[in-house]
Tab-separated table of C-alpha atoms and ligand atoms in Angstrom:
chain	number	residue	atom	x	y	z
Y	287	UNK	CA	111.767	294.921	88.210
Y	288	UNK	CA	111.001	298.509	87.075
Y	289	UNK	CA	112.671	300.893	89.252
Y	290	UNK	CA	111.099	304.294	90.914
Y	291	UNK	CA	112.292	307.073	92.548
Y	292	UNK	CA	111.115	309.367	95.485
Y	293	UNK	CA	112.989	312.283	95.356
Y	294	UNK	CA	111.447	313.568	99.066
Y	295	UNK	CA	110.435	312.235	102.148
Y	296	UNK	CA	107.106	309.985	102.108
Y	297	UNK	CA	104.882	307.886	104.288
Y	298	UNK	CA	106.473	304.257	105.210
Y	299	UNK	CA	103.410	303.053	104.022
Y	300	UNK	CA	104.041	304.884	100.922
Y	301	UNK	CA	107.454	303.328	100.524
Y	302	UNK	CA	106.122	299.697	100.971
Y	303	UNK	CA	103.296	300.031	98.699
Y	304	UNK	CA	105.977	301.075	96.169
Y	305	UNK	CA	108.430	298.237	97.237
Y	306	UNK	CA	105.986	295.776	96.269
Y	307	UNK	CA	106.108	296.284	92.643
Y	308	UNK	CA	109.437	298.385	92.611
Y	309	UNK	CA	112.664	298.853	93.276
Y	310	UNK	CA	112.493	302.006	95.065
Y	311	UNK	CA	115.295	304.669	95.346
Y	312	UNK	CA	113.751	306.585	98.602
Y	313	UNK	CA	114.541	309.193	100.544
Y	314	UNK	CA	113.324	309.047	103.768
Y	315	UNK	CA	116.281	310.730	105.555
Y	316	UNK	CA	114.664	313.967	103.305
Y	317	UNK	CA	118.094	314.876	102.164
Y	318	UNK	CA	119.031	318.132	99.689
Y	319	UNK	CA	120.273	316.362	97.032
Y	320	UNK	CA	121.858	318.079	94.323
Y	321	UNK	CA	120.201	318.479	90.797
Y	322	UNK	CA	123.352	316.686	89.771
Y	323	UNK	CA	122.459	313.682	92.453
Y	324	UNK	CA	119.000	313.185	91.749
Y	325	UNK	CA	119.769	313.165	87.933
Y	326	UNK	CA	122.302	310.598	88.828
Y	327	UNK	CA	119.300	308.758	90.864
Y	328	UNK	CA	117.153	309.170	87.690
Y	329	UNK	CA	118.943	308.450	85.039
Y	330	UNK	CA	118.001	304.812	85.075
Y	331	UNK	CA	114.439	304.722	86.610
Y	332	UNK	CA	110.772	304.038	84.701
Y	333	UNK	CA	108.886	306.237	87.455
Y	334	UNK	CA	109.724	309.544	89.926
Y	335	UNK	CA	107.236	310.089	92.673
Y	336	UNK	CA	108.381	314.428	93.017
Y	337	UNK	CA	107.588	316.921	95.435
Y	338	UNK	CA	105.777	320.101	94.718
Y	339	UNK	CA	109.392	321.606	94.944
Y	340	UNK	CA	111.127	319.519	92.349
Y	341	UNK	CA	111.277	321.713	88.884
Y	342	UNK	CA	111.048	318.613	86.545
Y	343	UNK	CA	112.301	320.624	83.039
Y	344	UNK	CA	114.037	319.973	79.778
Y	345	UNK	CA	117.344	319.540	81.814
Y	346	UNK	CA	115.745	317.109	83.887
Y	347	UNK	CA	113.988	314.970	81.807
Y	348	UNK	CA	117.053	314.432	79.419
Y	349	UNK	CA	118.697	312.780	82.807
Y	350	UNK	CA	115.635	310.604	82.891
Y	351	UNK	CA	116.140	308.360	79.670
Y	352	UNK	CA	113.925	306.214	80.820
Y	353	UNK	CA	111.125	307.370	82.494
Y	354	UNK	CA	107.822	307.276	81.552
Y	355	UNK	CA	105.765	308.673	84.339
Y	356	UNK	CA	106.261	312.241	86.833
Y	357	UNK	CA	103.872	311.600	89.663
Y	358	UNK	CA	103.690	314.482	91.403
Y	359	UNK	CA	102.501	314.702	95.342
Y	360	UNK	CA	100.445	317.719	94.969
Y	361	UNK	CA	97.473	319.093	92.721
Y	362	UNK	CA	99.083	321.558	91.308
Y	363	UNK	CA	101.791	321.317	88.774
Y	364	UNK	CA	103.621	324.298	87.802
Y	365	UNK	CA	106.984	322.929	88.817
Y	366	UNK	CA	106.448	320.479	85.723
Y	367	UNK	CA	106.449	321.377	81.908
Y	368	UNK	CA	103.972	319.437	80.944
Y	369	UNK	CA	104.775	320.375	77.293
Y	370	UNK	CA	108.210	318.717	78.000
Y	371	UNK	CA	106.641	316.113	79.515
Y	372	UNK	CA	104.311	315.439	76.450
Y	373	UNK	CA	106.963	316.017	74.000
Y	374	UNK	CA	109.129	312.874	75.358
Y	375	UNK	CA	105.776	310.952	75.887
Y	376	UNK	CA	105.958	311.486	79.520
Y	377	UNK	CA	102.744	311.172	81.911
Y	378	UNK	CA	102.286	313.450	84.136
Y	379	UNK	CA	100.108	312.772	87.004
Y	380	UNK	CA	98.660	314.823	90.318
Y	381	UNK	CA	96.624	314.369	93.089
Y	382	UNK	CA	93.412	315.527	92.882
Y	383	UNK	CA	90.158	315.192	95.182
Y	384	UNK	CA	91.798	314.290	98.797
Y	385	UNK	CA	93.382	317.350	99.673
Y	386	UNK	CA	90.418	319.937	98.810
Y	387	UNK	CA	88.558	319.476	102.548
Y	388	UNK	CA	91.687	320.296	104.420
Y	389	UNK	CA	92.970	323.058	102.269
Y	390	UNK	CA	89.365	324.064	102.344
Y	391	UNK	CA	89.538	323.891	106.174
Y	392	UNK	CA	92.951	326.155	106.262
Y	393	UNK	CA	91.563	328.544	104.185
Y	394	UNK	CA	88.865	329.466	106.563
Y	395	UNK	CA	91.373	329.621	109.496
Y	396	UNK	CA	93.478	331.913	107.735
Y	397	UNK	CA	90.615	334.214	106.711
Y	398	UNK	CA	89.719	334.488	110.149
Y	399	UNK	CA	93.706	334.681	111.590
Y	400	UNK	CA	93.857	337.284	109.599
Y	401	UNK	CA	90.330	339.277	110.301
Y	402	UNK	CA	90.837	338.859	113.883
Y	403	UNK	CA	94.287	339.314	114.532
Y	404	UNK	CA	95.306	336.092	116.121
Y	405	UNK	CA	98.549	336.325	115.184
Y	406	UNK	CA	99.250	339.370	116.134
Y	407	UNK	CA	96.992	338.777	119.446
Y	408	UNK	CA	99.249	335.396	120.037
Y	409	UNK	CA	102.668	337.514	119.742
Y	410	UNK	CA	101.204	340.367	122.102
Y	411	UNK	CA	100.051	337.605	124.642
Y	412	UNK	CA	103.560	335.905	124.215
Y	413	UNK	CA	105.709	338.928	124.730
Y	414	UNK	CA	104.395	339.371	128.191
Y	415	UNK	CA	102.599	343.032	127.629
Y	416	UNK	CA	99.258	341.879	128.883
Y	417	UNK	CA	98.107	343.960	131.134
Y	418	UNK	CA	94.057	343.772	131.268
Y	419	UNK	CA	90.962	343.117	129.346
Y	420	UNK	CA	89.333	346.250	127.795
Y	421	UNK	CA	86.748	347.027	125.325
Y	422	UNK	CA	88.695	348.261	122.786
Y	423	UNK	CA	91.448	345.932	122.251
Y	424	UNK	CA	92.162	344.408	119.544
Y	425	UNK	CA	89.668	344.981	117.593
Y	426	UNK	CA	89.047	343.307	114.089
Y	427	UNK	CA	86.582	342.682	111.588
Y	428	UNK	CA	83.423	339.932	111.766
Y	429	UNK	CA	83.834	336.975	108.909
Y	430	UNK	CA	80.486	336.443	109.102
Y	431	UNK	CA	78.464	338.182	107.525
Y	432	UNK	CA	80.928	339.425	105.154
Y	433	UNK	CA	81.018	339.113	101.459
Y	434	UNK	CA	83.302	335.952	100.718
Y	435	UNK	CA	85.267	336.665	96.768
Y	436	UNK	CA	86.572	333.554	95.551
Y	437	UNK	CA	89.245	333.484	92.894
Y	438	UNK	CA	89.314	330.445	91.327
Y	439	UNK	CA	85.840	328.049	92.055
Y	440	UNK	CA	87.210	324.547	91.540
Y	441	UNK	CA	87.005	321.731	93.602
Y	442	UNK	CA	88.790	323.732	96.586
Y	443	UNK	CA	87.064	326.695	95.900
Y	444	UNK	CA	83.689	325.247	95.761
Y	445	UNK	CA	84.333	323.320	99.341
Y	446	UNK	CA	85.435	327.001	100.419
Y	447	UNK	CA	82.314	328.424	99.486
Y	448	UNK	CA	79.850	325.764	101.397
Y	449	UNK	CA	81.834	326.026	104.557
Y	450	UNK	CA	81.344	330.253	103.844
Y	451	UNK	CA	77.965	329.568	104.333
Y	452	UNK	CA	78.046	328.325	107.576
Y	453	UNK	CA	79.128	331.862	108.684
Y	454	UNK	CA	76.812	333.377	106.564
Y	455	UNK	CA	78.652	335.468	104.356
Y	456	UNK	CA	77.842	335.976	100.706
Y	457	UNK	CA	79.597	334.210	98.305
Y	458	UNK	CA	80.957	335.645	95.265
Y	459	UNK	CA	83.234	333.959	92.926
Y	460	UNK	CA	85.555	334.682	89.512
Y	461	UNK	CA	87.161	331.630	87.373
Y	462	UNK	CA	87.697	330.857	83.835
Y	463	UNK	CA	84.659	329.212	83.160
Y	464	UNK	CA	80.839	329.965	84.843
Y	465	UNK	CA	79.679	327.060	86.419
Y	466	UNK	CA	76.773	325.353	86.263
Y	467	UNK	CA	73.586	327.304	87.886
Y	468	UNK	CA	72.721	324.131	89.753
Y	469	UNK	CA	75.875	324.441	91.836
Y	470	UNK	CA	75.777	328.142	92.144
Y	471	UNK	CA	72.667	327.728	93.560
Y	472	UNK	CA	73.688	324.859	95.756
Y	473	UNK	CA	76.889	327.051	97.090
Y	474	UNK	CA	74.705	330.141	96.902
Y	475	UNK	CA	77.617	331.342	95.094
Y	476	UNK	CA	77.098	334.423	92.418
Y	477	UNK	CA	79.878	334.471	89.215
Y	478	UNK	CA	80.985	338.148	88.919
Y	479	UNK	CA	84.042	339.667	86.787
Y	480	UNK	CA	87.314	340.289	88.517
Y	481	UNK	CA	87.288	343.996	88.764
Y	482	UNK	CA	83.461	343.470	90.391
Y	483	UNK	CA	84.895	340.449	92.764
Y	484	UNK	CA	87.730	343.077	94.292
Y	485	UNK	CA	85.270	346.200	94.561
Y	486	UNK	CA	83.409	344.283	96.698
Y	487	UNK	CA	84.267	341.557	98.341
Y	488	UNK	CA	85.439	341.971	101.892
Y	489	UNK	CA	87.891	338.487	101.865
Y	490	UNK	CA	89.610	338.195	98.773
Y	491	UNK	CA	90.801	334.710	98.790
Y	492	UNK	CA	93.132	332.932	95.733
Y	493	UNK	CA	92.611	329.858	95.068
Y	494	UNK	CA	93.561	329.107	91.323
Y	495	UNK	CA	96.029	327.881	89.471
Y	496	UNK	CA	99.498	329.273	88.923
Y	497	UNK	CA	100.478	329.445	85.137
Y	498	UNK	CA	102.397	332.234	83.252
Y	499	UNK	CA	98.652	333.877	82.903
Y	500	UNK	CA	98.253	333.952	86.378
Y	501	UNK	CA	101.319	335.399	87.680
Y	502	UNK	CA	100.476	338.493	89.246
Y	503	UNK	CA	97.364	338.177	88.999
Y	504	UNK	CA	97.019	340.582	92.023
Y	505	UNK	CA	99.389	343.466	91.861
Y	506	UNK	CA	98.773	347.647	92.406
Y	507	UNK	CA	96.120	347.888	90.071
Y	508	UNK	CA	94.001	344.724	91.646
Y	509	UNK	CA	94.740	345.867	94.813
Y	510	UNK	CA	94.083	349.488	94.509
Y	511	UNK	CA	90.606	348.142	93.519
Y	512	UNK	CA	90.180	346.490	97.272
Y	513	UNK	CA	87.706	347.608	99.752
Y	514	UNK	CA	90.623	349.307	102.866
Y	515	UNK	CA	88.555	347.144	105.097
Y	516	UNK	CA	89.253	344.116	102.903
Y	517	UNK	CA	91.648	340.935	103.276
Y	518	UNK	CA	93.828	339.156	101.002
Y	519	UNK	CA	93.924	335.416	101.655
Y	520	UNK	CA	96.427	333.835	99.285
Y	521	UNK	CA	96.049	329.623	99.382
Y	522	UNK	CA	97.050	329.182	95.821
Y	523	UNK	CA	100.326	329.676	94.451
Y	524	UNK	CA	102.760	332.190	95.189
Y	525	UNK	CA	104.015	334.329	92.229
Y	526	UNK	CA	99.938	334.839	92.032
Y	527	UNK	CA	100.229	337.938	93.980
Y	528	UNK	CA	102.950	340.603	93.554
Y	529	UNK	CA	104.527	340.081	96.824
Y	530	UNK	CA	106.409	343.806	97.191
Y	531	UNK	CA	103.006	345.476	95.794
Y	532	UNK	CA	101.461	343.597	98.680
Y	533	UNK	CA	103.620	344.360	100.988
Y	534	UNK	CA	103.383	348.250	99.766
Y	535	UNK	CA	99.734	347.711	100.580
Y	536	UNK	CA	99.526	346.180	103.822
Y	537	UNK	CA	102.317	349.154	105.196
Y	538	UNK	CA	99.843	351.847	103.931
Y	539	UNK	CA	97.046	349.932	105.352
Y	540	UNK	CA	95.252	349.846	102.114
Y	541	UNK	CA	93.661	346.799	102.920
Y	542	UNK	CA	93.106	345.679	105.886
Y	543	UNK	CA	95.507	342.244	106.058
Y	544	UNK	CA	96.144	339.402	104.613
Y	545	UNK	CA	96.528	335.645	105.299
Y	546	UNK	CA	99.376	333.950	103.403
Y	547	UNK	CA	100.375	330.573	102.566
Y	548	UNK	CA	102.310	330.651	99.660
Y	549	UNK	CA	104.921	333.064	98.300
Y	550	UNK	CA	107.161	334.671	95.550
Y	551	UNK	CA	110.716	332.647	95.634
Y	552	UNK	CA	109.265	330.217	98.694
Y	553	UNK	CA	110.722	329.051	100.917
Y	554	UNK	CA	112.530	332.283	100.631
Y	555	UNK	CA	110.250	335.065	101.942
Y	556	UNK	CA	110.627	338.702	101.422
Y	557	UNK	CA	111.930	339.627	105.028
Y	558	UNK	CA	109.606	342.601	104.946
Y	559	UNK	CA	106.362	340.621	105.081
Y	560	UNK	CA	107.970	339.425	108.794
Y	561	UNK	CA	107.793	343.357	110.236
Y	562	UNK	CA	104.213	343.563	109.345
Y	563	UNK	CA	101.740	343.115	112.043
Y	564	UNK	CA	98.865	342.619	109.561
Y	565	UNK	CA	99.604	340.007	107.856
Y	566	UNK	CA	99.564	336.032	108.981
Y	567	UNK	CA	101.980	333.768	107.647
Y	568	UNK	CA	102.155	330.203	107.101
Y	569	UNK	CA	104.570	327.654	105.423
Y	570	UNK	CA	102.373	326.440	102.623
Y	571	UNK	CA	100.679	323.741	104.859
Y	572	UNK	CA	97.064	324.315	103.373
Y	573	UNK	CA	96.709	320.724	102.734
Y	574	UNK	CA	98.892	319.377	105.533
Y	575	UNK	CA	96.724	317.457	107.914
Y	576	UNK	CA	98.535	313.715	108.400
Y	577	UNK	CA	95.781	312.033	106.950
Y	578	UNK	CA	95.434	314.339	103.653
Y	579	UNK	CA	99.418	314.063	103.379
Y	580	UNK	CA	99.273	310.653	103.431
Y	581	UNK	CA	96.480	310.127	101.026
Y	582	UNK	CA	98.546	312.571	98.532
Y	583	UNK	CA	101.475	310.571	98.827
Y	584	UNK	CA	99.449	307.534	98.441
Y	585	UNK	CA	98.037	308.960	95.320
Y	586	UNK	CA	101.305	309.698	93.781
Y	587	UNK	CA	102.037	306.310	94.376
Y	588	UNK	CA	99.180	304.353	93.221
Y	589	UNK	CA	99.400	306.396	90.086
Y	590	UNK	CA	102.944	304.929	90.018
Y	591	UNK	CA	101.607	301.136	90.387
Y	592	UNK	CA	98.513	301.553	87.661
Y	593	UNK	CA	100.874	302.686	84.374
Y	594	UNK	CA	103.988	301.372	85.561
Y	595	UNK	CA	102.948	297.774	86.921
Y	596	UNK	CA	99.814	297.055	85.648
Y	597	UNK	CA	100.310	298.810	82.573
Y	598	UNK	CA	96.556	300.897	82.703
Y	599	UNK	CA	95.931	304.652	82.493
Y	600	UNK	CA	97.016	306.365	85.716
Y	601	UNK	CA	94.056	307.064	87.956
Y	602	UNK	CA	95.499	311.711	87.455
Y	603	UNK	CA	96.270	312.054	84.749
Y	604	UNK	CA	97.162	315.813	83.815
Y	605	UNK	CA	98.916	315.508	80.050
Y	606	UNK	CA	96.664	313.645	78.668
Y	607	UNK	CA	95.962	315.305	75.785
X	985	GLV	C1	99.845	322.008	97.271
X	985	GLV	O1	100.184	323.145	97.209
X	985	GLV	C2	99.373	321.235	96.165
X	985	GLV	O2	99.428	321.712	95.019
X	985	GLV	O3	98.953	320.109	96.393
């Protein structure tokens, strides 16, 4: 029997659909292992089910003699060089397609966390200053209405955009490649260069892929272009955004907030994001609803079971060129 391992914590169900063709190595108890104990763990297995978290590199695949699939539990895949990967004849697979509703879904909560204060509203309420209900409390800006700028108008992005017309904001958007006018038109979505997108959208929201050409993609300059009124909502990648020039921003309230799920160095944060009222903070969960979490790691898995024991092209397959 071909053995796999799962170098994080997964769905029982995930386990025994992997137990039926495999011998699994698990980790269910979620334990820190070393990079010196998982490349123990690996050294002898044909597949690794990783975590978003796991850098799978040169050092790592030379502990993995054998192995001839990564299937990763996320979409993206910048903890994996792929060129590694394709060197040593290594698929590479992600998981596509199941998470985009529910990070699509967080996305809009954050945009709105962060346009109406709620966090900031939640820690006033919980730190016992209430005192009464007046007009002028709290006030924040209306999402809708307001022109939506999407960075990044791939699957996620374009599920962003239809629920952005439900609050009637204006859509525009900025990726590598135009799409086609049908689905602009369907989205109501308008393509627009970056330095257009940041003069004038009102939500700035990230939702592209990190790669060395995207890293710091928002720093000073980007943000110096940014409405003051605007928001930064950041459910891509961290490294995207220049952290400290954010940071630099949000204390000279040159934009208005921002609503973060992913950071530089996570899950190391830079402490100063934490003394910032403006600014909503979550622990890269865009995509974690239990049912989206368990379709990813069933994903990951079934990718696992269609090169590995039935000896087909893996349903994700991200190196395959
Ligand atoms: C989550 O961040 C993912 O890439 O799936």
């Amino acid at each position: 029997m071909k053995k796999v391992v799962v170098t994080r914590e997964v769905f029982d169900e995930t386990i025994e659909c992997l137990e039926e063709y495999f011998v699994v190595d698990a980790n269910q108890r979620d334990e820190k292992l070393s990079r010196e104990l998982i490349f123990d763990k690996i050294a002898d297995a044909d597949g690794i089910q990783t975590a978003s978290n796991d850098r799978v590199d040169e050092e790592f695949l030379a502990a993995a003699r054998n192995v001839s699939i990564i299937a990763n539990t996320a979409v993206g895949y910048n903890n994996i060089d792929l060129e590694a990967c394709s060197k040593r004849n290594v698929i590479v697979t992600n998981t596509p397609g199941v998470l985009d509703q529910s990070v699509a879904d967080f996305a809009i909560g954050l945009m709105i966390a962060a346009c109406r204060r709620m966090g900031e509203a939640e820690r006033y309420l919980r730190s016992g200053n209430w005192r009464s209900v007046y007009l002028k409390q709290m006030l924040g800006i209306d999402v809708h209405g307001a022109t939506l700028g999407l960075v990044g108008f791939g699957r996620i992005g374009q599920e962003i955009a239809k629920r952005a017309r439900g609050f009637s904001m204006r859509t525009l958007y900025h990726s590598r490649n135009q799409v086609d006018a049908n689905i602009e038109r369907q989205l109501g979505a308008e393509f627009v260069n970056k330095d257009d997108l940041l003069r004038q959208a009102d939500v700035v929201m990230l939702i592209l892929p990190y790669s060395p050409a995207t890293h710091h993609f928002i720093g000073e300059a980007e943000l110096s272009l940014m409405k003051e009124r605007a928001v930064l909502v950041n459910v891509a990648r961290g490294g995207i955004v220049d952290d400290s020039a954010l940071i630099r921003a949000l204390k000279d309230r040159r934009i208005y907030a921002a609503g973060l799920d992913v950071f530089e160095g996570e899950p190391a944060i830079n402490p100063e994001f934490l003394d910032l009222e403006n600014v909503v903070l979550s622990p890269h969960i865009a995509s974690g609803s239990e049912s989206t979490r368990k379709a990813m790691a069933m994903t990951a898995a079934n990718n696992l079971v269609e090169v590995l024991a039935h000896g087909r092209p893996p349903l994700n397959w991200v190196n395959r060129e």
